[in-house]
Amino acid sequence: MFISEFPSFSWRQAATAVAAIVLTLLARFLFKLVKQRRRMRGLPGPPYHPVFGHLLIAAKMAAALPPDVHPHHYWYWLRKEYNLGDFYYFDVWPVGPPTLIICNAEVAEQITVKSSLDKHPMVKSFLKQHLGVNNIAAANGAVWKKARTIYNPGFAVSHLMTAIPTIVEDVLTFHDILSKFAESQEVIELEAVAMKLSFDVIGRLVLDMELGSQRGSNILVDAFRRQINYMSSANTWSSPLEGMNPLRRYAISQNSKIIDRFLGDELDRRFANPDEKVLGKSGQRSMLEVAMDTYNAEVRDASSDSSGAMDPEFRQSAIDQIRTFVFAGHDTVSTLISMIFYFLSKIPEARKKACEELDNIFGPDVQATAAKIQEDPYILNRLVFNHAVMKETLRLFPPANTVRVGSPDIFITDPVTNERYPTYDWCVWPDSYVLGRDERYFPKPEAFMPERFLPESPFSSIPAGAWRPFERGPRNCIGSEFGTLEIKVVLALTLRDFEFEPAYDKGDVTVDGEPCYQMLMLSAKPKKGCPGRIKKMTTR
């Protein structure tokens, strides 16, 4: 009796219902496809198909480049292949977001300095797996403003100078490790070796901890390094399904919990001891101390919670920001160290000039150099040519790009015709790699020429918006000064004693003439980690 009350099952009705759903979804897809393809009418870009958009061009591009290249190699290839102008639109929907690529310094300034568009949602979607939901790198609006306000003092130059003496100690350890590699003559991945140094340095600044990763293993450092490898192939057109791999997503999640637990435990320890002021050897205060000061001033005293636990929202936000600073603080520096040694190995004249400058300022002895830097950190400001070496390396090998989301109210203006073009519903990408290789701003763009950044440069002045490895405007890199100081210390204490001999194979694939082309490993990393041998210098 109970069973008979249910209506009889009909395969025909079920099939009709499924067909209706499928047809509805198909109609919605076709409607969006037509709408998207119509948006490209009258916009500059590569040859466009009315149905496939730029998908056919993307297939051609994928065949021309290695599958692991960083996306900004795509934009440079497209511009050269199709002789594209100051900006162009690229539509590969539904495979990827429709993108506006900006290749002009003035136009890039329009959307990062004049208007400062928000970070694109896909940046948060990508970075939250590694840096947390509210990380400062991807946050917008009030969340970003508050984080920037809280942590800006920790990156003031006057404060950073107090950290230089301990940076010197870590770099002297790096010097010892390079000496051992010079003796063994084994092939190393220079970026990986430099990464351990940069982790130790940023650990002091952010956590006021001696992580000791150059001498041994560290839970936090090991977890960060695993996470970078997990993120290496996610969200690229060459492997669009990789980001959906459940095993990979589980590994990222578990590894992320290790990082959160480590940082959370340290926050809790300092929360439980609010009167404990943790100071570094030179009296500098860590980013974690800055976070705790903010909590004590704005949250703890105002909270009515008598549980004795830290406010969970603040706690997670602090963890996210510290994760971001640890990652960003080590990442750019480790890549930059390896690529400076790589480029100087190819241009001995530039290396000689850099060493001569160091000799003139510090004298030839490395230990005496270390003592002078520790006594007067501001002496690093005299390293004009070495600073130019750093900037030239970043021009050719920028570690990251900013990706913004268009707005209905914001248009870009063609600097030649004054015609306005839309940004709304486009992923807006001012590409530092493309800009850095534009001969209008950098004559002989493929050549490594630090002289172009000297006050007495043989070339015309570089427009403000053309060199942007640290980006520009309100969303510029909060730690750019810190990275610059660290690199100067590294060069002062290692460049005169060691040189690098790259060990790429003759048959290795090259991109833009280099076997060390940039891969996407959360940021832009050198192919194979920049392999080579360290050689001890006997003469200069």
XYZ file of C-alpha atoms in Angstrom:
540
model
C 0.000 0.000 0.000
C 2.848 2.375 0.931
C 4.790 1.680 -2.250
C 1.770 2.178 -4.482
C 1.454 5.781 -3.282
C 4.616 6.754 -5.232
C 4.164 7.684 -8.893
C 5.506 5.117 -11.321
C 9.057 5.814 -12.584
C 9.280 6.865 -16.229
C 12.567 6.729 -18.114
C 11.013 8.957 -20.752
C 10.230 11.670 -18.210
C 13.720 11.422 -16.738
C 15.319 11.673 -20.178
C 13.154 14.679 -20.991
C 14.174 16.412 -17.766
C 17.889 15.735 -18.385
C 17.590 16.942 -21.988
C 15.908 20.141 -20.782
C 18.724 20.793 -18.329
C 21.386 20.129 -20.944
C 19.692 22.370 -23.492
C 19.320 25.145 -20.908
C 22.995 24.962 -19.979
C 23.986 24.860 -23.648
C 21.810 27.879 -24.425
C 23.352 29.815 -21.547
C 26.845 28.868 -22.711
C 26.139 29.911 -26.310
C 24.596 33.180 -25.156
C 27.682 33.998 -23.062
C 29.978 32.900 -25.895
C 28.298 35.213 -28.406
C 28.312 38.053 -25.903
C 31.997 37.551 -25.146
C 33.048 37.326 -28.781
C 31.129 40.490 -29.646
C 33.055 42.379 -26.953
C 36.220 42.044 -29.029
C 34.829 44.025 -31.948
C 37.022 47.034 -32.654
C 39.584 46.143 -29.984
C 43.275 45.636 -30.839
C 44.695 42.145 -30.594
C 45.978 39.133 -32.555
C 43.878 37.724 -35.445
C 40.451 36.884 -34.053
C 38.050 34.061 -34.884
C 34.333 34.896 -34.437
C 33.653 31.549 -32.736
C 36.948 30.411 -31.210
C 38.223 33.851 -30.313
C 41.957 33.563 -29.682
C 41.886 29.877 -28.767
C 43.514 28.928 -32.076
C 46.238 31.519 -31.474
C 46.701 30.149 -27.959
C 47.209 26.664 -29.401
C 49.854 28.006 -31.765
C 51.537 29.834 -28.915
C 51.515 26.735 -26.714
C 53.216 24.782 -29.495
C 55.902 27.454 -29.858
C 56.819 27.682 -26.142
C 57.729 25.081 -23.506
C 54.735 24.000 -21.411
C 56.234 25.237 -18.130
C 56.928 28.870 -19.073
C 55.673 31.711 -16.927
C 52.617 33.411 -18.541
C 54.450 36.654 -19.228
C 56.490 34.781 -21.824
C 53.158 34.335 -23.640
C 52.509 38.061 -23.782
C 55.988 38.823 -25.105
C 55.707 36.082 -27.750
C 52.307 37.333 -28.904
C 53.471 40.917 -29.197
C 56.487 39.968 -31.306
C 54.675 37.366 -33.414
C 51.812 39.679 -34.407
C 53.552 43.062 -34.139
C 51.079 44.278 -31.533
C 51.056 47.794 -30.131
C 50.990 49.486 -26.733
C 48.200 47.246 -25.471
C 46.121 44.414 -26.815
C 43.182 42.221 -25.840
C 43.389 38.444 -25.724
C 40.233 36.335 -25.462
C 40.519 32.626 -24.686
C 37.218 32.278 -22.836
C 36.140 29.777 -21.535
C 39.637 28.286 -21.085
C 41.024 31.382 -19.377
C 39.985 34.908 -18.417
C 39.729 37.516 -21.196
C 42.847 39.616 -20.700
C 44.019 43.134 -21.538
C 47.814 43.131 -21.773
C 49.503 46.500 -21.330
C 52.880 47.049 -22.997
C 53.256 50.814 -22.565
C 54.698 52.614 -19.526
C 52.231 55.500 -19.657
C 49.210 53.209 -19.970
C 50.492 51.006 -17.136
C 50.641 54.092 -14.921
C 47.023 54.871 -15.765
C 45.713 51.743 -14.076
C 48.235 51.318 -11.241
C 49.067 54.868 -10.178
C 46.367 57.190 -11.494
C 43.460 54.808 -10.840
C 44.996 51.807 -9.020
C 42.552 49.126 -10.061
C 41.840 46.358 -7.536
C 43.657 43.042 -7.690
C 41.851 40.529 -9.891
C 39.800 37.853 -8.047
C 41.860 35.099 -9.669
C 44.907 36.418 -7.758
C 43.129 35.722 -4.482
C 41.860 32.384 -5.746
C 45.423 31.351 -6.594
C 47.297 32.810 -3.628
C 44.842 31.883 -0.890
C 45.964 28.260 -1.236
C 49.457 29.302 -0.210
C 49.231 32.615 1.644
C 45.777 32.533 3.225
C 42.440 34.139 2.403
C 43.253 37.658 3.602
C 46.851 37.942 2.414
C 47.936 41.489 1.669
C 49.145 40.574 -1.822
C 45.635 39.778 -3.065
C 43.396 41.725 -0.674
C 41.434 44.797 -1.721
C 39.606 47.654 -0.044
C 39.523 47.958 3.727
C 41.293 44.627 4.309
C 44.281 45.696 2.241
C 44.383 49.240 3.648
C 44.366 48.048 7.235
C 47.123 45.484 6.631
C 49.258 48.023 4.802
C 48.811 50.581 7.581
C 49.675 48.070 10.292
C 52.822 46.700 8.691
C 54.247 49.726 6.856
C 56.312 50.871 9.874
C 58.077 47.534 9.942
C 59.413 48.187 6.432
C 60.551 51.773 7.002
C 64.187 52.234 5.938
C 65.221 53.490 9.374
C 63.832 50.323 10.910
C 65.330 48.039 8.260
C 68.794 49.446 8.877
C 68.674 48.011 12.385
C 68.343 44.540 10.850
C 71.496 44.835 8.702
C 73.955 43.485 11.335
C 72.076 40.187 11.604
C 71.699 40.000 7.811
C 75.484 40.227 7.612
C 75.795 37.199 9.905
C 73.492 35.117 7.692
C 75.335 36.176 4.539
C 78.668 35.197 6.090
C 77.162 31.749 6.614
C 76.162 31.792 2.947
C 79.778 32.686 2.120
C 80.999 29.622 4.027
C 78.546 27.376 2.190
C 79.620 28.734 -1.201
C 83.236 28.022 -0.205
C 82.354 24.364 0.376
C 80.611 24.133 -2.986
C 83.656 25.731 -4.620
C 85.839 23.009 -3.092
C 83.566 20.124 -4.098
C 82.836 21.486 -7.591
C 79.462 19.765 -7.553
C 76.656 21.113 -9.722
C 74.154 22.918 -7.530
C 70.854 24.693 -8.062
C 71.964 28.157 -7.068
C 68.421 29.403 -6.562
C 67.744 26.647 -4.021
C 70.941 27.455 -2.090
C 70.135 31.171 -2.100
C 66.574 30.358 -0.996
C 67.842 28.972 2.300
C 69.778 32.170 2.923
C 66.767 34.339 2.154
C 64.561 32.250 4.456
C 67.012 32.752 7.314
C 67.097 36.498 6.713
C 63.348 36.982 6.412
C 62.828 34.740 9.446
C 64.723 37.242 11.554
C 62.816 40.242 10.208
C 59.339 38.756 10.310
C 59.507 36.314 13.229
C 62.730 37.285 15.007
C 63.704 33.615 14.771
C 66.941 31.950 13.799
C 65.516 29.424 11.363
C 68.943 27.962 10.609
C 67.870 26.549 7.254
C 71.338 27.032 5.727
C 72.839 24.615 8.227
C 69.983 22.157 8.658
C 66.298 21.411 8.333
C 63.490 23.642 9.600
C 59.792 22.716 9.768
C 58.551 26.082 8.503
C 61.089 26.393 5.687
C 60.555 22.818 4.528
C 56.791 23.381 4.417
C 57.158 26.576 2.387
C 59.465 24.872 -0.084
C 57.063 21.965 -0.547
C 54.230 24.394 -1.096
C 56.107 26.178 -3.868
C 56.581 22.857 -5.673
C 52.891 22.011 -5.237
C 51.935 25.350 -6.793
C 54.311 25.132 -9.734
C 51.899 24.032 -12.459
C 48.565 25.276 -11.149
C 46.303 27.546 -13.172
C 48.332 27.574 -16.356
C 46.905 27.097 -19.812
C 49.412 24.332 -20.443
C 47.916 22.253 -17.613
C 44.410 23.578 -16.973
C 43.284 20.414 -15.153
C 46.208 20.304 -12.726
C 44.537 22.738 -10.357
C 41.609 20.319 -9.999
C 43.747 17.314 -9.085
C 42.246 16.199 -5.725
C 45.483 14.627 -4.481
C 47.395 17.790 -5.203
C 44.751 19.951 -3.545
C 44.838 17.710 -0.475
C 48.640 17.960 -0.285
C 48.461 21.757 -0.488
C 45.807 21.837 2.230
C 47.779 19.606 4.592
C 50.995 21.493 4.023
C 49.183 24.784 4.595
C 47.977 23.486 7.951
C 51.588 22.831 8.965
C 52.507 26.455 8.197
C 49.422 27.816 9.980
C 50.090 25.636 13.023
C 53.721 26.765 13.274
C 52.888 30.469 12.992
C 49.745 30.171 15.108
C 51.649 28.498 17.939
C 54.166 31.333 17.925
C 51.405 33.944 17.958
C 49.713 32.164 20.850
C 52.952 31.989 22.787
C 53.502 35.705 22.488
C 49.844 36.420 23.189
C 50.179 34.529 26.443
C 53.191 36.674 27.352
C 52.105 40.224 26.370
C 54.824 41.875 28.457
C 57.570 39.953 26.681
C 59.233 42.215 24.141
C 61.207 40.078 21.742
C 64.044 42.056 20.222
C 66.703 41.059 17.783
C 70.412 41.395 18.461
C 70.404 44.979 17.218
C 67.120 45.943 18.846
C 64.947 45.575 15.752
C 61.364 44.491 16.226
C 59.819 41.764 14.090
C 56.637 41.863 12.005
C 55.112 39.470 14.501
C 55.738 42.002 17.276
C 54.056 44.664 15.148
C 51.021 42.396 14.806
C 50.879 41.794 18.559
C 51.138 45.517 19.283
C 48.175 46.131 17.006
C 46.185 43.417 18.713
C 46.943 44.743 22.187
C 46.041 48.287 21.179
C 42.957 47.687 19.044
C 41.499 44.294 19.903
C 42.626 42.861 23.217
C 41.691 45.796 25.458
C 38.392 46.379 23.669
C 37.328 42.748 23.659
C 34.749 41.556 26.148
C 35.743 37.948 25.589
C 36.943 36.567 28.904
C 38.012 33.220 27.492
C 41.635 34.241 27.461
C 42.029 33.257 23.792
C 43.128 35.492 20.967
C 40.393 36.862 18.728
C 40.232 34.167 15.982
C 39.658 36.623 13.142
C 42.681 38.711 14.062
C 44.743 35.580 14.650
C 44.066 34.195 11.172
C 44.644 37.580 9.554
C 48.016 37.895 11.296
C 48.973 34.382 10.176
C 48.024 35.227 6.567
C 50.129 38.402 6.546
C 53.133 36.746 8.148
C 52.908 33.911 5.619
C 52.870 36.502 2.850
C 55.896 38.359 4.187
C 57.871 35.146 4.674
C 57.099 33.998 1.147
C 57.591 37.323 -0.633
C 60.623 38.210 1.466
C 62.514 35.071 0.532
C 61.238 34.544 -3.001
C 62.400 37.621 -4.886
C 65.769 37.684 -3.157
C 66.669 34.041 -3.805
C 65.765 34.313 -7.477
C 67.573 37.621 -7.821
C 70.795 36.345 -6.245
C 70.962 33.397 -8.625
C 70.198 35.491 -11.696
C 72.749 38.198 -10.819
C 75.469 35.540 -10.655
C 74.122 34.030 -13.888
C 74.164 37.281 -15.875
C 77.520 38.402 -14.489
C 79.000 35.063 -15.553
C 78.139 36.046 -19.125
C 79.332 39.664 -18.894
C 82.753 39.672 -17.174
C 83.188 43.413 -17.793
C 80.149 44.182 -15.659
C 81.349 41.814 -12.963
C 84.737 43.514 -12.904
C 83.166 46.962 -12.482
C 80.988 45.725 -9.635
C 84.000 44.224 -7.841
C 86.076 47.370 -8.342
C 83.324 49.442 -6.757
C 83.263 47.108 -3.750
C 87.063 47.303 -3.400
C 86.991 51.104 -3.563
C 84.357 51.391 -0.842
C 85.269 48.551 1.509
C 88.787 47.441 0.661
C 89.562 43.875 -0.457
C 88.987 41.968 2.799
C 85.554 40.389 3.236
C 85.659 40.253 7.042
C 86.574 43.930 7.164
C 83.716 44.602 4.738
C 81.293 42.824 7.043
C 82.496 44.872 10.023
C 82.104 48.146 8.119
C 78.550 47.297 7.073
C 77.576 46.316 10.601
C 79.082 49.516 11.982
C 77.471 51.779 9.366
C 74.667 50.113 7.350
C 74.086 53.317 5.381
C 77.392 52.713 3.599
C 75.392 50.378 1.352
C 73.861 53.446 -0.305
C 77.228 54.089 -1.962
C 76.949 50.919 -4.054
C 75.760 52.693 -7.191
C 76.991 50.231 -9.822
C 76.014 47.167 -7.812
C 72.551 48.656 -7.412
C 72.443 49.109 -11.201
C 73.382 45.416 -11.600
C 70.411 44.493 -9.438
C 68.025 46.711 -11.406
C 69.236 45.404 -14.748
C 68.737 41.822 -13.568
C 65.204 42.627 -12.447
C 64.515 44.284 -15.799
C 65.344 41.086 -17.654
C 64.029 38.707 -15.012
C 61.121 40.261 -13.061
C 59.892 37.886 -10.354
C 56.189 38.752 -10.570
C 53.501 40.893 -12.164
C 50.420 42.642 -10.924
C 47.066 41.486 -12.297
C 44.118 43.860 -11.874
C 40.373 43.688 -12.446
C 38.770 46.166 -14.817
C 36.097 48.652 -13.751
C 33.087 50.150 -15.589
C 34.371 53.619 -14.696
C 37.996 53.111 -15.701
C 39.209 53.291 -19.292
C 42.731 53.304 -20.669
C 43.702 56.070 -23.065
C 45.810 55.397 -26.128
C 48.841 57.724 -25.721
C 48.995 58.266 -29.488
C 45.362 58.659 -30.558
C 43.794 59.627 -27.197
C 41.083 57.060 -27.919
C 39.637 55.373 -24.841
C 39.371 51.600 -24.429
C 37.466 49.538 -21.818
C 38.862 47.709 -18.828
C 35.569 46.419 -17.410
C 35.191 42.655 -17.287
C 38.783 42.225 -18.456
C 41.735 40.879 -16.529
C 44.152 43.845 -16.785
C 47.816 42.839 -16.896
C 50.575 45.485 -17.114
C 53.450 43.166 -17.919
C 56.837 44.067 -16.450
C 58.587 41.447 -18.607
C 57.243 42.944 -21.840
C 57.924 46.511 -20.703
C 61.453 45.611 -19.633
C 62.267 44.360 -23.134
C 60.830 47.289 -25.063
C 63.596 49.032 -27.011
C 61.813 52.378 -26.734
C 62.656 52.383 -23.048
C 65.683 50.096 -23.007
C 67.871 50.251 -26.140
C 69.450 46.894 -26.972
C 66.870 45.259 -24.713
C 68.316 41.727 -24.858
C 71.742 42.933 -23.666
C 72.726 42.964 -19.989
C 73.877 46.570 -19.496
C 73.789 47.888 -15.907
C 75.095 51.222 -17.206
C 71.598 52.117 -18.354
C 70.637 52.649 -14.687
C 73.581 54.880 -13.772
C 73.228 58.664 -13.360
C 75.656 59.066 -16.282
C 73.781 56.551 -18.446
C 74.669 56.628 -22.158
C 70.955 56.284 -22.925
C 68.022 58.603 -22.505
C 66.235 58.633 -19.158
C 63.931 55.725 -18.404
C 60.234 56.637 -17.984
C 58.941 56.100 -14.466
C 56.484 53.399 -15.487
C 58.831 51.323 -17.652
C 60.772 49.558 -14.868
C 58.271 47.935 -12.512
C 59.518 44.640 -10.981
C 58.277 45.921 -7.604
C 55.226 47.522 -9.246
C 54.195 51.118 -8.725
C 51.481 53.148 -7.088
C 49.718 52.351 -3.803
C 50.040 48.599 -4.420
C 53.810 48.598 -4.871
C 55.825 45.938 -3.030
C 55.950 46.775 0.667
C 59.294 44.997 1.053
C 61.213 46.390 -1.931
C 63.639 48.398 0.212
C 64.364 45.389 2.371
C 65.100 43.218 -0.654
C 67.408 45.861 -2.095
C 69.407 46.131 1.122
C 69.746 42.371 1.433
C 71.010 42.027 -2.136
C 73.619 44.725 -1.562
C 74.912 42.881 1.498
C 75.097 39.631 -0.472
C 77.042 41.252 -3.305
C 79.405 43.044 -0.926
C 80.296 39.824 0.887
C 80.319 37.215 -1.914
C 80.783 38.693 -5.369
C 84.540 39.256 -5.111
C 85.274 35.763 -3.796
C 83.083 33.637 -6.037
C 81.938 33.390 -9.612
C 79.303 31.167 -11.121
C 79.629 28.777 -14.057
C 76.169 27.865 -15.429
C 75.651 24.172 -16.233
C 72.789 24.105 -18.696
C 73.082 21.408 -21.341
C 73.694 22.362 -24.954
C 70.442 20.760 -26.005
C 68.320 22.591 -23.433
C 65.353 24.533 -24.754
C 65.766 28.297 -24.756
C 63.154 31.049 -24.563
C 64.096 34.550 -25.696
C 67.633 33.271 -26.080
C 68.019 31.929 -22.530
C 67.961 28.357 -21.160
C 67.134 29.831 -17.733
C 63.748 31.056 -18.919
C 61.208 31.799 -16.249
C 58.887 29.080 -14.978
C 55.724 29.531 -12.956
C 56.387 28.232 -9.446
C 53.986 30.527 -7.614
C 56.276 33.302 -8.862
C 58.778 33.396 -11.725
C 61.676 31.015 -11.107
C 64.673 30.139 -13.329
C 64.420 26.881 -15.242
C 66.119 24.019 -13.389
C 66.849 26.360 -10.469
C 69.821 27.946 -12.279
C 72.241 24.983 -12.184
C 75.993 25.477 -12.147
C 79.268 25.339 -10.250
C 80.705 27.810 -7.787
C 84.302 28.775 -8.475
C 86.621 30.454 -6.010
C 88.092 33.655 -7.424
C 91.881 33.917 -7.391
C 92.250 37.045 -9.520
C 89.872 39.789 -10.556
